[in-house]
C-alpha atoms as a PDB file:
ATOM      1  CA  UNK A   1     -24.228  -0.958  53.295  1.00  0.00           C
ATOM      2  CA  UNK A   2     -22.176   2.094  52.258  1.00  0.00           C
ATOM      3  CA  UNK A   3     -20.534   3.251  49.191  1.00  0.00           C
ATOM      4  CA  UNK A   4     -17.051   1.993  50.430  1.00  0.00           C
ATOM      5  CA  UNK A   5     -18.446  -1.377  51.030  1.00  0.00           C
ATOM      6  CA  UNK A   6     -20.189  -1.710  47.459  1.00  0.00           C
ATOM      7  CA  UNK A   7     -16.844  -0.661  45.803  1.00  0.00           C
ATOM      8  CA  UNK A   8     -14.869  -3.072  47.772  1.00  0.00           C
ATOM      9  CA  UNK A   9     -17.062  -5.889  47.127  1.00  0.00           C
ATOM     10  CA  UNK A  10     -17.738  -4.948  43.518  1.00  0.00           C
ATOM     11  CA  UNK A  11     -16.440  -7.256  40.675  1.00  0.00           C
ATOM     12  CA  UNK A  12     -13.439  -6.304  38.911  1.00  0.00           C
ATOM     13  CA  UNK A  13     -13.798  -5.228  35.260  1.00  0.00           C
ATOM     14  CA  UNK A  14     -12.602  -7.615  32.870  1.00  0.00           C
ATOM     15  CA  UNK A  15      -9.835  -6.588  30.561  1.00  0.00           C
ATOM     16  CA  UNK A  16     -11.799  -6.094  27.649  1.00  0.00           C
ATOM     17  CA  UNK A  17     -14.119  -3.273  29.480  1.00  0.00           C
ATOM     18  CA  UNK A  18     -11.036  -1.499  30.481  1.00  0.00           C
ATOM     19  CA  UNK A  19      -9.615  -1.568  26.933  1.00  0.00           C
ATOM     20  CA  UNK A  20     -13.370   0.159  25.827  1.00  0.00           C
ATOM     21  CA  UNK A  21     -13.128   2.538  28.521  1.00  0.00           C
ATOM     22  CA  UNK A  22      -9.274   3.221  27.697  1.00  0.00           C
ATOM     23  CA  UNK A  23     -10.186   4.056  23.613  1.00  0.00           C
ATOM     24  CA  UNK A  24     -13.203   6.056  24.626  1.00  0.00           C
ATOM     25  CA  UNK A  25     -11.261   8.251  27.601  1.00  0.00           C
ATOM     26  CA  UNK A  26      -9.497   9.099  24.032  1.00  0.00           C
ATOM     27  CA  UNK A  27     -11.241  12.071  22.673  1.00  0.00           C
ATOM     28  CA  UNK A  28      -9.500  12.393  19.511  1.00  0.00           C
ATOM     29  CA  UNK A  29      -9.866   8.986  18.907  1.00  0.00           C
ATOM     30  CA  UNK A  30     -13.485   9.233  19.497  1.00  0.00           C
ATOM     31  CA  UNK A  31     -14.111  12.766  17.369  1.00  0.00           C
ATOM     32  CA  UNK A  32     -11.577  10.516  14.749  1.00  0.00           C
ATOM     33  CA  UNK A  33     -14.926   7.720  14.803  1.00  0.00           C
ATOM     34  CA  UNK A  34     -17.342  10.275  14.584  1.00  0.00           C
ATOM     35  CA  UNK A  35     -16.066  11.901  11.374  1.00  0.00           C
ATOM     36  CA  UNK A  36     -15.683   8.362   9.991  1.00  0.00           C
ATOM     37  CA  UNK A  37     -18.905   7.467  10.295  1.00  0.00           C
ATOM     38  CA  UNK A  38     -20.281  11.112   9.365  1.00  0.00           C
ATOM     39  CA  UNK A  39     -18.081  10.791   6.174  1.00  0.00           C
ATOM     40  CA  UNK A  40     -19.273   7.254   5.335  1.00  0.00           C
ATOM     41  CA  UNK A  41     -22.640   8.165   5.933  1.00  0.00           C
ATOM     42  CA  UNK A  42     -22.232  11.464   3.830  1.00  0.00           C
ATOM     43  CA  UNK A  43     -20.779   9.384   1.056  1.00  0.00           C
ATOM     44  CA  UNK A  44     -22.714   6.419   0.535  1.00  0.00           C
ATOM     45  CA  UNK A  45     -25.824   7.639   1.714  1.00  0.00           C
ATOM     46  CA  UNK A  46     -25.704  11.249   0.324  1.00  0.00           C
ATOM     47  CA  UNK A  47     -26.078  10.248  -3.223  1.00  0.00           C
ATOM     48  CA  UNK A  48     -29.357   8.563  -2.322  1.00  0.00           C
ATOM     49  CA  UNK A  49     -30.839  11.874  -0.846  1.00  0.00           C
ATOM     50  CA  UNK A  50     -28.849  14.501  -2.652  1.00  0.00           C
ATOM     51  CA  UNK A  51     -29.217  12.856  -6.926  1.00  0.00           C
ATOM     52  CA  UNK A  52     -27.271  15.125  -9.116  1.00  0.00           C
ATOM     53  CA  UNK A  53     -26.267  14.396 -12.429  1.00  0.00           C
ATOM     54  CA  UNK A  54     -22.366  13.639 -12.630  1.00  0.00           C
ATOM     55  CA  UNK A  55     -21.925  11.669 -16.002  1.00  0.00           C
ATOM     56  CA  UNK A  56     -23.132  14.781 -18.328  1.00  0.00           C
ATOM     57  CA  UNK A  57     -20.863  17.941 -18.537  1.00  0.00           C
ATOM     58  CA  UNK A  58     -23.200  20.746 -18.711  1.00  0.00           C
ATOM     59  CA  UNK A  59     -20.944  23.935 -19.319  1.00  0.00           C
ATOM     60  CA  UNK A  60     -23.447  26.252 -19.341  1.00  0.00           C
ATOM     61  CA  UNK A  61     -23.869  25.549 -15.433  1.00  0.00           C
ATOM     62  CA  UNK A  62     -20.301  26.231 -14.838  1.00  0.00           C
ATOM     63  CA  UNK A  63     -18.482  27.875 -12.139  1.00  0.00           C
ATOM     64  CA  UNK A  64     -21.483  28.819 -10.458  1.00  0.00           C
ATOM     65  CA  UNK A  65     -20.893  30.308  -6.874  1.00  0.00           C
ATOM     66  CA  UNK A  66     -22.063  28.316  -4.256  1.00  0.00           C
ATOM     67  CA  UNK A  67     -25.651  28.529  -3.819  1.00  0.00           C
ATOM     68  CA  UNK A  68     -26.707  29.735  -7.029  1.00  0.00           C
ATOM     69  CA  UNK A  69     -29.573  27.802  -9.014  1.00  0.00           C
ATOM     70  CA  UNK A  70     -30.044  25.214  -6.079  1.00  0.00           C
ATOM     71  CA  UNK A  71     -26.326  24.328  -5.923  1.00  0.00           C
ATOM     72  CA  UNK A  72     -25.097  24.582  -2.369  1.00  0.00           C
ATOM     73  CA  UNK A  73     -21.117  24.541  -3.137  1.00  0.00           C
ATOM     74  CA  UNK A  74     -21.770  25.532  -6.474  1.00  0.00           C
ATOM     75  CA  UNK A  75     -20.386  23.894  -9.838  1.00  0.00           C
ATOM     76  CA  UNK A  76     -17.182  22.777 -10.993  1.00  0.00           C
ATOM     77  CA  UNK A  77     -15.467  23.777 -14.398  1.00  0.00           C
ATOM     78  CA  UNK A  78     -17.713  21.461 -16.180  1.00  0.00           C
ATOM     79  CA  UNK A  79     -20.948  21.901 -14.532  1.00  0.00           C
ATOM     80  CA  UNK A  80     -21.282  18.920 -12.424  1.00  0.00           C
ATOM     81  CA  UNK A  81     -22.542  20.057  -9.091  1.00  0.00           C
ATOM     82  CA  UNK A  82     -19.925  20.436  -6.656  1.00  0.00           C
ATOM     83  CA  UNK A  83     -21.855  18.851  -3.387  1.00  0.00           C
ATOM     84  CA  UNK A  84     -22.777  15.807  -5.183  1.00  0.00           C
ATOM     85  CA  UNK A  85     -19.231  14.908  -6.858  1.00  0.00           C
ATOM     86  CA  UNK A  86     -17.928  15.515  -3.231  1.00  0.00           C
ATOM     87  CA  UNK A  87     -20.092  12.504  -2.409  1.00  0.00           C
ATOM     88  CA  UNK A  88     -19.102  10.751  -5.367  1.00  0.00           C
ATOM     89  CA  UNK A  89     -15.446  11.261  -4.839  1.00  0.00           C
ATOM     90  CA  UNK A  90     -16.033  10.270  -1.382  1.00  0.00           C
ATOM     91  CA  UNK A  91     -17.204   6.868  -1.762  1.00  0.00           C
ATOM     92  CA  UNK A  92     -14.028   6.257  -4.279  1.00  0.00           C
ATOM     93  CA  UNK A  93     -11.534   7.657  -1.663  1.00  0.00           C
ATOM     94  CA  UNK A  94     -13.035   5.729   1.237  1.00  0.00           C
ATOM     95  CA  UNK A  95     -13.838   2.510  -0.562  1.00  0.00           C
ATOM     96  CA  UNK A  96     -10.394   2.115  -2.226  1.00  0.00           C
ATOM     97  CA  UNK A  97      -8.388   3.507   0.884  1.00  0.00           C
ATOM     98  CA  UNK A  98      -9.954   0.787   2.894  1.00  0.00           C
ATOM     99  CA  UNK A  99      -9.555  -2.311   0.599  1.00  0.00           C
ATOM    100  CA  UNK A 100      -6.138  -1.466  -0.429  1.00  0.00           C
ATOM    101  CA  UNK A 101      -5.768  -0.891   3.684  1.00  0.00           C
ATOM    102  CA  UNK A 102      -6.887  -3.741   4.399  1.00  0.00           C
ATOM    103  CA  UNK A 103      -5.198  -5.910   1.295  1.00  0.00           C
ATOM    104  CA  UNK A 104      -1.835  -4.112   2.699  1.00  0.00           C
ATOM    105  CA  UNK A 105      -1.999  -5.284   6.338  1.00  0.00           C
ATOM    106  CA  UNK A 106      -3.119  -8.722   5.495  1.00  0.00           C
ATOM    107  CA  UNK A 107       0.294  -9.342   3.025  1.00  0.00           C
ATOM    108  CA  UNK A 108       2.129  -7.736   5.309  1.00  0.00           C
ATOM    109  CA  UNK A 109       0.874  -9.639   8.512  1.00  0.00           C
ATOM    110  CA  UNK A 110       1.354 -12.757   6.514  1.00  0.00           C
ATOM    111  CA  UNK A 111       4.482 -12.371   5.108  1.00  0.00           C
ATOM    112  CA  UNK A 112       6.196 -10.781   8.345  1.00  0.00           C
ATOM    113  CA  UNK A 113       4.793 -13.564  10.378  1.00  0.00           C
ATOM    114  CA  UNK A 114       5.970 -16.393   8.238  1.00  0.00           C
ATOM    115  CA  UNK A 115       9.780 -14.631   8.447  1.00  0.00           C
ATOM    116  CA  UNK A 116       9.879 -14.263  11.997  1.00  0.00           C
ATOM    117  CA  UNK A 117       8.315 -17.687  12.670  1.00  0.00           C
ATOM    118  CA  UNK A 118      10.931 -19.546   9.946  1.00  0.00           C
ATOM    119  CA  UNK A 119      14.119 -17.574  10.853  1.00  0.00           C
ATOM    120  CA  UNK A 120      17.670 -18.160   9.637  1.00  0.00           C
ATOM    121  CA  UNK A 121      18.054 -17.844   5.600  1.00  0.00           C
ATOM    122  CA  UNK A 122      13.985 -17.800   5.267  1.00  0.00           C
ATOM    123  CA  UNK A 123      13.731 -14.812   7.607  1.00  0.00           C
ATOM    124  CA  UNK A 124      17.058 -13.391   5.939  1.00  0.00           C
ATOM    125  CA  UNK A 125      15.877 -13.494   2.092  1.00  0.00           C
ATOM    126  CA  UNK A 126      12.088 -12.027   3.141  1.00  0.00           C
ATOM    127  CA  UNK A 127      12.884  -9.764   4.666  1.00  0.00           C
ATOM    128  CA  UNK A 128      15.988  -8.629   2.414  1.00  0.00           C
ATOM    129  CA  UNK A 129      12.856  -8.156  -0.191  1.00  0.00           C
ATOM    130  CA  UNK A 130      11.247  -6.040   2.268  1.00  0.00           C
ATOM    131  CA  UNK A 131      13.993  -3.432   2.400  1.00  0.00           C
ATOM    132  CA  UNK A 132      14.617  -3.622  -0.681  1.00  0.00           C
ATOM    133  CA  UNK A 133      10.705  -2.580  -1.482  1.00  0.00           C
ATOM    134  CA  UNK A 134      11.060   0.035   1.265  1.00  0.00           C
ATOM    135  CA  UNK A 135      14.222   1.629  -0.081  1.00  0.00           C
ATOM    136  CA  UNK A 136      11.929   2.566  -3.451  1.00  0.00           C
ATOM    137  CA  UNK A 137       9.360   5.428  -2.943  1.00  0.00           C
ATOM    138  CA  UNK A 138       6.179   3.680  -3.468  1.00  0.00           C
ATOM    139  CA  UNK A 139       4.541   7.080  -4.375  1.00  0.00           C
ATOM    140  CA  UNK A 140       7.036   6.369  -7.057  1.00  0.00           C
ATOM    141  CA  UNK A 141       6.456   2.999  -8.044  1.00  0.00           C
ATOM    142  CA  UNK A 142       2.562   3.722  -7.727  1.00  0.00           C
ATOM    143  CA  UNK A 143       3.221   6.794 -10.208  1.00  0.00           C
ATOM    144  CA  UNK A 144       5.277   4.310 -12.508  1.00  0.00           C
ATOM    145  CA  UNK A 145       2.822   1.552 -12.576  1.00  0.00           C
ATOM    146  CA  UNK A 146      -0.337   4.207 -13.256  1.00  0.00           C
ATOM    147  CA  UNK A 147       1.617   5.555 -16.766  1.00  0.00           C
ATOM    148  CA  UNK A 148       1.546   2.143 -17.746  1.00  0.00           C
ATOM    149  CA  UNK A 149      -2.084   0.728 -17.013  1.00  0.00           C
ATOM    150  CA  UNK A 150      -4.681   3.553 -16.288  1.00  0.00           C
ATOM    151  CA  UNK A 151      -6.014   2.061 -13.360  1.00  0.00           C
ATOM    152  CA  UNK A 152      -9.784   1.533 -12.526  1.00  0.00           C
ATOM    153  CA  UNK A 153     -11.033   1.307  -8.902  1.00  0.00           C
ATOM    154  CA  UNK A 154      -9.595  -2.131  -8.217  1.00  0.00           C
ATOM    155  CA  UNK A 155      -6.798  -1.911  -9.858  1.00  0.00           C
ATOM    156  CA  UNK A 156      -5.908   1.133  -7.661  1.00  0.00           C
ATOM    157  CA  UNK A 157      -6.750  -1.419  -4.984  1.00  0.00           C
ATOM    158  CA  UNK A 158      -4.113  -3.927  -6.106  1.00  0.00           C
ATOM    159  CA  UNK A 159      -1.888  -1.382  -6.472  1.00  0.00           C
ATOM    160  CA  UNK A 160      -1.391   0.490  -3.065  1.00  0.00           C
ATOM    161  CA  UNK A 161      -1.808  -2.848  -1.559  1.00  0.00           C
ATOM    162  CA  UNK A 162       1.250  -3.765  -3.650  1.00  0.00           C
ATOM    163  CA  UNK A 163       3.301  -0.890  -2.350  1.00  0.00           C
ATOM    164  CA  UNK A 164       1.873  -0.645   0.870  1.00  0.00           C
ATOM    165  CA  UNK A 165       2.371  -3.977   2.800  1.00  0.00           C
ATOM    166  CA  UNK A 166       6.203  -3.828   3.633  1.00  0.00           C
ATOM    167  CA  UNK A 167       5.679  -1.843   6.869  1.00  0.00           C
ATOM    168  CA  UNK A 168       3.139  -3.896   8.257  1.00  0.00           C
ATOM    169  CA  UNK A 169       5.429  -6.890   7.360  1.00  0.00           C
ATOM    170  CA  UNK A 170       8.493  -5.409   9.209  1.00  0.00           C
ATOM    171  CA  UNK A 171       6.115  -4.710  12.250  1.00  0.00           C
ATOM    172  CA  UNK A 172       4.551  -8.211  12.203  1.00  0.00           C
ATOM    173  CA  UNK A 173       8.088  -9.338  11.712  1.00  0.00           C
ATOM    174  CA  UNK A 174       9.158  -7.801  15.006  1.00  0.00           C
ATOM    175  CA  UNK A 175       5.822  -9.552  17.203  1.00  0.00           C
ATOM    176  CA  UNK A 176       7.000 -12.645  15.701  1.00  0.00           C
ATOM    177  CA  UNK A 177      10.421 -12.997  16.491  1.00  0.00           C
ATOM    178  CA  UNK A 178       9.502 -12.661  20.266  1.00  0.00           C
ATOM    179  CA  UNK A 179       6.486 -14.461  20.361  1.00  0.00           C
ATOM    180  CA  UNK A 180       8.095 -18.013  18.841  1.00  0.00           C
ATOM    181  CA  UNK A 181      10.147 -18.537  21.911  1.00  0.00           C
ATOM    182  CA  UNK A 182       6.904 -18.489  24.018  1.00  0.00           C
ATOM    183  CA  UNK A 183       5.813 -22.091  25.872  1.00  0.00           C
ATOM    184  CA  UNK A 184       2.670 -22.477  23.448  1.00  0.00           C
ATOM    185  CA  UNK A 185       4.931 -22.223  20.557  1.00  0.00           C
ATOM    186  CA  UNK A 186       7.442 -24.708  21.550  1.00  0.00           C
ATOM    187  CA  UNK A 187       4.818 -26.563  23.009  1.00  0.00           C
ATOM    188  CA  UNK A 188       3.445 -27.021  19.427  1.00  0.00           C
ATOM    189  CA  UNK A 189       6.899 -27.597  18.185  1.00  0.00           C
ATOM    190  CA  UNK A 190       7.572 -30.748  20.156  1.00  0.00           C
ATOM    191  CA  UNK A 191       4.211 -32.746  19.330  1.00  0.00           C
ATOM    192  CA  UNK A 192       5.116 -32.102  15.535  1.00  0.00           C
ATOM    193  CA  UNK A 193       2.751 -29.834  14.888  1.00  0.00           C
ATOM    194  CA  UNK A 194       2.927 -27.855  11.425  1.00  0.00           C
ATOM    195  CA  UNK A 195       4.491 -24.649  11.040  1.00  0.00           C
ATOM    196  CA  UNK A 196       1.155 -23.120   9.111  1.00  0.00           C
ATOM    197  CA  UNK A 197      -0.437 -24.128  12.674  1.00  0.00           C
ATOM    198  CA  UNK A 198       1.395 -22.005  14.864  1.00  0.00           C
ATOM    199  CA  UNK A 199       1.807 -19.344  12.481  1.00  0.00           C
ATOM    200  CA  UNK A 200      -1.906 -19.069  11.664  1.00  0.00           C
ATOM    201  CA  UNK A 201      -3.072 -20.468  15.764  1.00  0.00           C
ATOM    202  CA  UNK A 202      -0.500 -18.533  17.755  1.00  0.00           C
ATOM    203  CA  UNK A 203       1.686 -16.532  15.643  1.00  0.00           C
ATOM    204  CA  UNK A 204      -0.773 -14.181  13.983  1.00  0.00           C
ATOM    205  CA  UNK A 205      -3.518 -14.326  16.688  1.00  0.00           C
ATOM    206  CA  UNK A 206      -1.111 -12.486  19.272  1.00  0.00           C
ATOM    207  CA  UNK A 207      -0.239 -10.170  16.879  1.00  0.00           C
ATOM    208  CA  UNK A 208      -3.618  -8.439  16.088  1.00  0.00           C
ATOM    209  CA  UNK A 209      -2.979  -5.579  18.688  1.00  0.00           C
ATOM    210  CA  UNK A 210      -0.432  -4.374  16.012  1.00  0.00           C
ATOM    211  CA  UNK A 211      -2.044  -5.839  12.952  1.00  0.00           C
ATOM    212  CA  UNK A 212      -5.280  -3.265  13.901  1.00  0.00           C
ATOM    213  CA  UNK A 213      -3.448  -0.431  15.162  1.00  0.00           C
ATOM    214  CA  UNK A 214      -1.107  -0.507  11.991  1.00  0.00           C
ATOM    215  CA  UNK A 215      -4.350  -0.741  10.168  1.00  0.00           C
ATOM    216  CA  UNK A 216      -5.827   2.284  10.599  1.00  0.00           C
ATOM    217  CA  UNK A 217      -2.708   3.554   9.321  1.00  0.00           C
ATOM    218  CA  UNK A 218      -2.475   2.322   6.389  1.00  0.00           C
ATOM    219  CA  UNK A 219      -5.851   3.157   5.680  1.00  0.00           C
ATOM    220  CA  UNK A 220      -5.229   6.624   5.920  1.00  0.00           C
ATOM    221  CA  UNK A 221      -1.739   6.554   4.012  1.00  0.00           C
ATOM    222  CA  UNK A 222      -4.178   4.875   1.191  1.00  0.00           C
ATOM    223  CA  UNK A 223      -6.378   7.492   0.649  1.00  0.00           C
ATOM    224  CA  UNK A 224      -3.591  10.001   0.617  1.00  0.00           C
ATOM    225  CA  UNK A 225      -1.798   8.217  -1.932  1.00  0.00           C
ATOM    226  CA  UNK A 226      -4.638   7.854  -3.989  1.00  0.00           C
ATOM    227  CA  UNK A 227      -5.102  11.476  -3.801  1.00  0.00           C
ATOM    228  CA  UNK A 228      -1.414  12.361  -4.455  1.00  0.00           C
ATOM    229  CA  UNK A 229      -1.842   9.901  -7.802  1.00  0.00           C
ATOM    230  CA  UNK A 230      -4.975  11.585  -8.503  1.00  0.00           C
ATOM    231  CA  UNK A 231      -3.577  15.197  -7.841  1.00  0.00           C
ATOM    232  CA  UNK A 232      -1.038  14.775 -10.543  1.00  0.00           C
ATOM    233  CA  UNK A 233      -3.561  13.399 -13.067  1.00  0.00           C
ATOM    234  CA  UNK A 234      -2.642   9.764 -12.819  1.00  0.00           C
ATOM    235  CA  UNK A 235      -5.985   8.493 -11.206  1.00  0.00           C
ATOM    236  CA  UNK A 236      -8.992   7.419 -12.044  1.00  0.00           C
ATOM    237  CA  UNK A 237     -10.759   8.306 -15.301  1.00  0.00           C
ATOM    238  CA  UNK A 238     -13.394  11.071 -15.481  1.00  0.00           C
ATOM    239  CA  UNK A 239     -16.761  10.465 -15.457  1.00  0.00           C
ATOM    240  CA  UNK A 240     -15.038   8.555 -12.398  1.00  0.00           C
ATOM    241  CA  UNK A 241     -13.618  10.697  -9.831  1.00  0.00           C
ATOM    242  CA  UNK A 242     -11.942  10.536  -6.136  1.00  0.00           C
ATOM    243  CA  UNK A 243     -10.908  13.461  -3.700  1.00  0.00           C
ATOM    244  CA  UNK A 244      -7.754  13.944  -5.100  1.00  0.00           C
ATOM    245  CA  UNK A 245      -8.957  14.532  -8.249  1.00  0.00           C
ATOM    246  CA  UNK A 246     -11.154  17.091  -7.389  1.00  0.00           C
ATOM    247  CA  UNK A 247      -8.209  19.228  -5.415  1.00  0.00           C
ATOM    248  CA  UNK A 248      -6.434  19.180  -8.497  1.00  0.00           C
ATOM    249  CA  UNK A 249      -9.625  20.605 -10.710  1.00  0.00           C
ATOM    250  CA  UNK A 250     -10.164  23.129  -7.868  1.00  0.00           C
ATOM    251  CA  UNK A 251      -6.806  24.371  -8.117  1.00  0.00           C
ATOM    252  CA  UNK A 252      -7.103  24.831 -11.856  1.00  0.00           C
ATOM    253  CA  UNK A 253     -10.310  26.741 -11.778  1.00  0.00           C
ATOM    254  CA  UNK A 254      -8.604  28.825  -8.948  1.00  0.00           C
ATOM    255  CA  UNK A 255      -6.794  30.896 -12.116  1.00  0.00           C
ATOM    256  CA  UNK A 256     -10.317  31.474 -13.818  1.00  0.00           C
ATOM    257  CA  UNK A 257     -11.794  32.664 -10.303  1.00  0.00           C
ATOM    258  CA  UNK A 258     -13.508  30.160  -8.712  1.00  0.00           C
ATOM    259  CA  UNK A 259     -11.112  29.873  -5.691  1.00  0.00           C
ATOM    260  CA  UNK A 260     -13.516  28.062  -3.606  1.00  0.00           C
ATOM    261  CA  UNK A 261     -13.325  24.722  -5.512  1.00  0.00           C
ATOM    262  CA  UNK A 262     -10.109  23.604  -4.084  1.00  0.00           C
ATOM    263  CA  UNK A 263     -11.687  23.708  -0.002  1.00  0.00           C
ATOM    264  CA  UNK A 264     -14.287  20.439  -0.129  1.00  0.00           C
ATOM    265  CA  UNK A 265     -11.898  18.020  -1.459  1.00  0.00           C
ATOM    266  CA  UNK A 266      -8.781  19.583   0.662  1.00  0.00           C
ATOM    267  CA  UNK A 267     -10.966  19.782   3.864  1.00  0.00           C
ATOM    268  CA  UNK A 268     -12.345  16.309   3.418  1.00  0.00           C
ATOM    269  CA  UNK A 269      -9.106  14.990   2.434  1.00  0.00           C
ATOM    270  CA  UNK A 270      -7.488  16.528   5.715  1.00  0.00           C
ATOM    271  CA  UNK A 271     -10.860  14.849   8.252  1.00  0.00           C
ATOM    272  CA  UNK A 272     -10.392  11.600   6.908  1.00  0.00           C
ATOM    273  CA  UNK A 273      -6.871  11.386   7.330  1.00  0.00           C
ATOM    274  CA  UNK A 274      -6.191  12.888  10.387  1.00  0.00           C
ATOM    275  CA  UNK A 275      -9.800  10.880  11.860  1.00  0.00           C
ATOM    276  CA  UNK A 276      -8.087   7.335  10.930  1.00  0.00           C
ATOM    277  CA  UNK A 277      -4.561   8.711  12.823  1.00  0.00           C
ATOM    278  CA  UNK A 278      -7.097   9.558  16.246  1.00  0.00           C
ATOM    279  CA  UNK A 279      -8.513   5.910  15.719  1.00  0.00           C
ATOM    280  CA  UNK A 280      -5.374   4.025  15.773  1.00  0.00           C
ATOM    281  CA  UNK A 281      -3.699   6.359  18.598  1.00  0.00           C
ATOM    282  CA  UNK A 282      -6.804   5.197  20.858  1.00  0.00           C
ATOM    283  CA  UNK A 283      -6.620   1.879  19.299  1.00  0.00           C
ATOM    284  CA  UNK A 284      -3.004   1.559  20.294  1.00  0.00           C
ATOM    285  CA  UNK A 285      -3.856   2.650  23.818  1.00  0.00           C
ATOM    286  CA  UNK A 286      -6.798   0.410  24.078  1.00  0.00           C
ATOM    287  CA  UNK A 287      -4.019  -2.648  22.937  1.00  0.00           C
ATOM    288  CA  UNK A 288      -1.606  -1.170  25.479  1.00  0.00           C
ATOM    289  CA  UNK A 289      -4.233  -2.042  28.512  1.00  0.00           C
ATOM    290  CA  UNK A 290      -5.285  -4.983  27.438  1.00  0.00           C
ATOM    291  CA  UNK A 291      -1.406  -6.085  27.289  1.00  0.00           C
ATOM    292  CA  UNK A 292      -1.027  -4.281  30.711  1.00  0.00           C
ATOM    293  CA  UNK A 293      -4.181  -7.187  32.342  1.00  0.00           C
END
């Protein structure tokens, strides 16, 4: 039988192999997964290999170049060894960028949903909140509510969540306004089923394209807001540290010499964020061909 013959009577690929193929014919999107996983790997695993000691200050191992006494990126202002707090700070970033991520997108999925779905004065006052809590920087608001409580880990969690779920909710919003018309929908409507039903069955469930692309997105926009409220010393607590904090120490110690402090943070800072934008471009692609099947 020839080749022709085989591909003719081959069975088609099913949607969700063409999606796959689709997010991994994306090479940024796949270098963006790579770096994720190195990064995750470098963070939580790191500190298992690598053991430093980042709770004591020991100044008289300070500002060391890198590679002197055994320290690969040398030492920070107050000693702590620069490789290991990069690990450290990594596992804060990444840990709180991805719970406040996700605690964003859920809110925001949930509240959008239930304003398209209801419509009239319920869809109206929601989503008069939502611009409302759009039209305030929450860069601001974050900065505002950090003065007031010096946030911990989860806390920090909380907070980005709090000012980071409007977007999703407007996007959500959008998916649900079209989808209530559909035949399913009504079809729900007129055998007096509940409105949680086909907001959590139907509503929601054909929304998740958008829900995981926006996702990745606010993951990213997470960790840079942690380390813009870190960079202007309203973050975490020292012993306790995060990627933005560490920027802002490197750029101190660049007056007293030790210019290459401010490069691990800043280049890890700049993966992380630009590897979570590759994901949800090939994400978004991969959702576009499975809506195209």
């Amino acid at each position: 039988m020839s080749t022709a013959t085989l591909s003719r009577t081959a069975p088609p690929k099913s949607p969700t192999a063409r999606a796959v193929r689709q997010f991994f014919s994306n090479k940024l999107a796949v270098i963006g997964v790579v770096i994720v996983v190195a990064l995750m790997i470098f963070s939580f695993i790191g500190p298992l290999v690598y053991q430093t000691e980042q709770i004591s200050t020991n100044l008289m191992q300070a500002d060391l170049k890198p590679g002197e006494n055994g320290h690969p990126l040398g030492t920070d202002g107050l000693g702590y060894d620069v490789l290991g707090r990069l690990m450290i700070a990594g596992r804060t970033s990444i840990l709180v960028g991805l719970a406040a991520g996700v605690l964003a997108t859920i809110l925001g999925t949930l509240w959008g949903s239930v304003a398209g779905y209801m419509g009239g004065w319920v869809d109206a006052t929601m989503m008069r909140i939502v611009d409302a809590g759009i039209a305030i920087p929450g860069i601001f608001l974050l900065l505002v509510i950090s003065a007031i409580v010096r946030p911990s880990e989860w806390m920090m969690v909380l907070i980005i969540g709090a000012v980071s779920w409007l977007v999703p909710a407007r996007l959500t919003r959008a998916e649900a306004l079209s989808l209530k018309s559909r035949d399913y929908v009504l079809a729900i409507k007129a055998t007096g089923g509940s409105n949680a039903r086909a907001i959590l069955r139907h509503i929601i469930p054909n929304t998740i394209g958008t829900v995981v692309v926006n996702a990745t997105f606010q993951v990213a926009d997470a960790i840079l807001l942690i380390a813009y409220v870190s960079f202007l010393g309203m973050g975490l607590q020292p012993p306790a540290t995060d990627w933005g904090a560490m920027l802002t120490d490197g750029i101190s110690s660049v007056y007293s010499g030790a210019w290459w402090l401010i490069f691990p943070a800043g280049i890890a800072i700049v993966l992380i964020v630009s590897a979570f934008n590759f994901i949800g471009d090939g994400l978004r692609d991969m959702f576009d061909v499975r809506g195209q099947s």
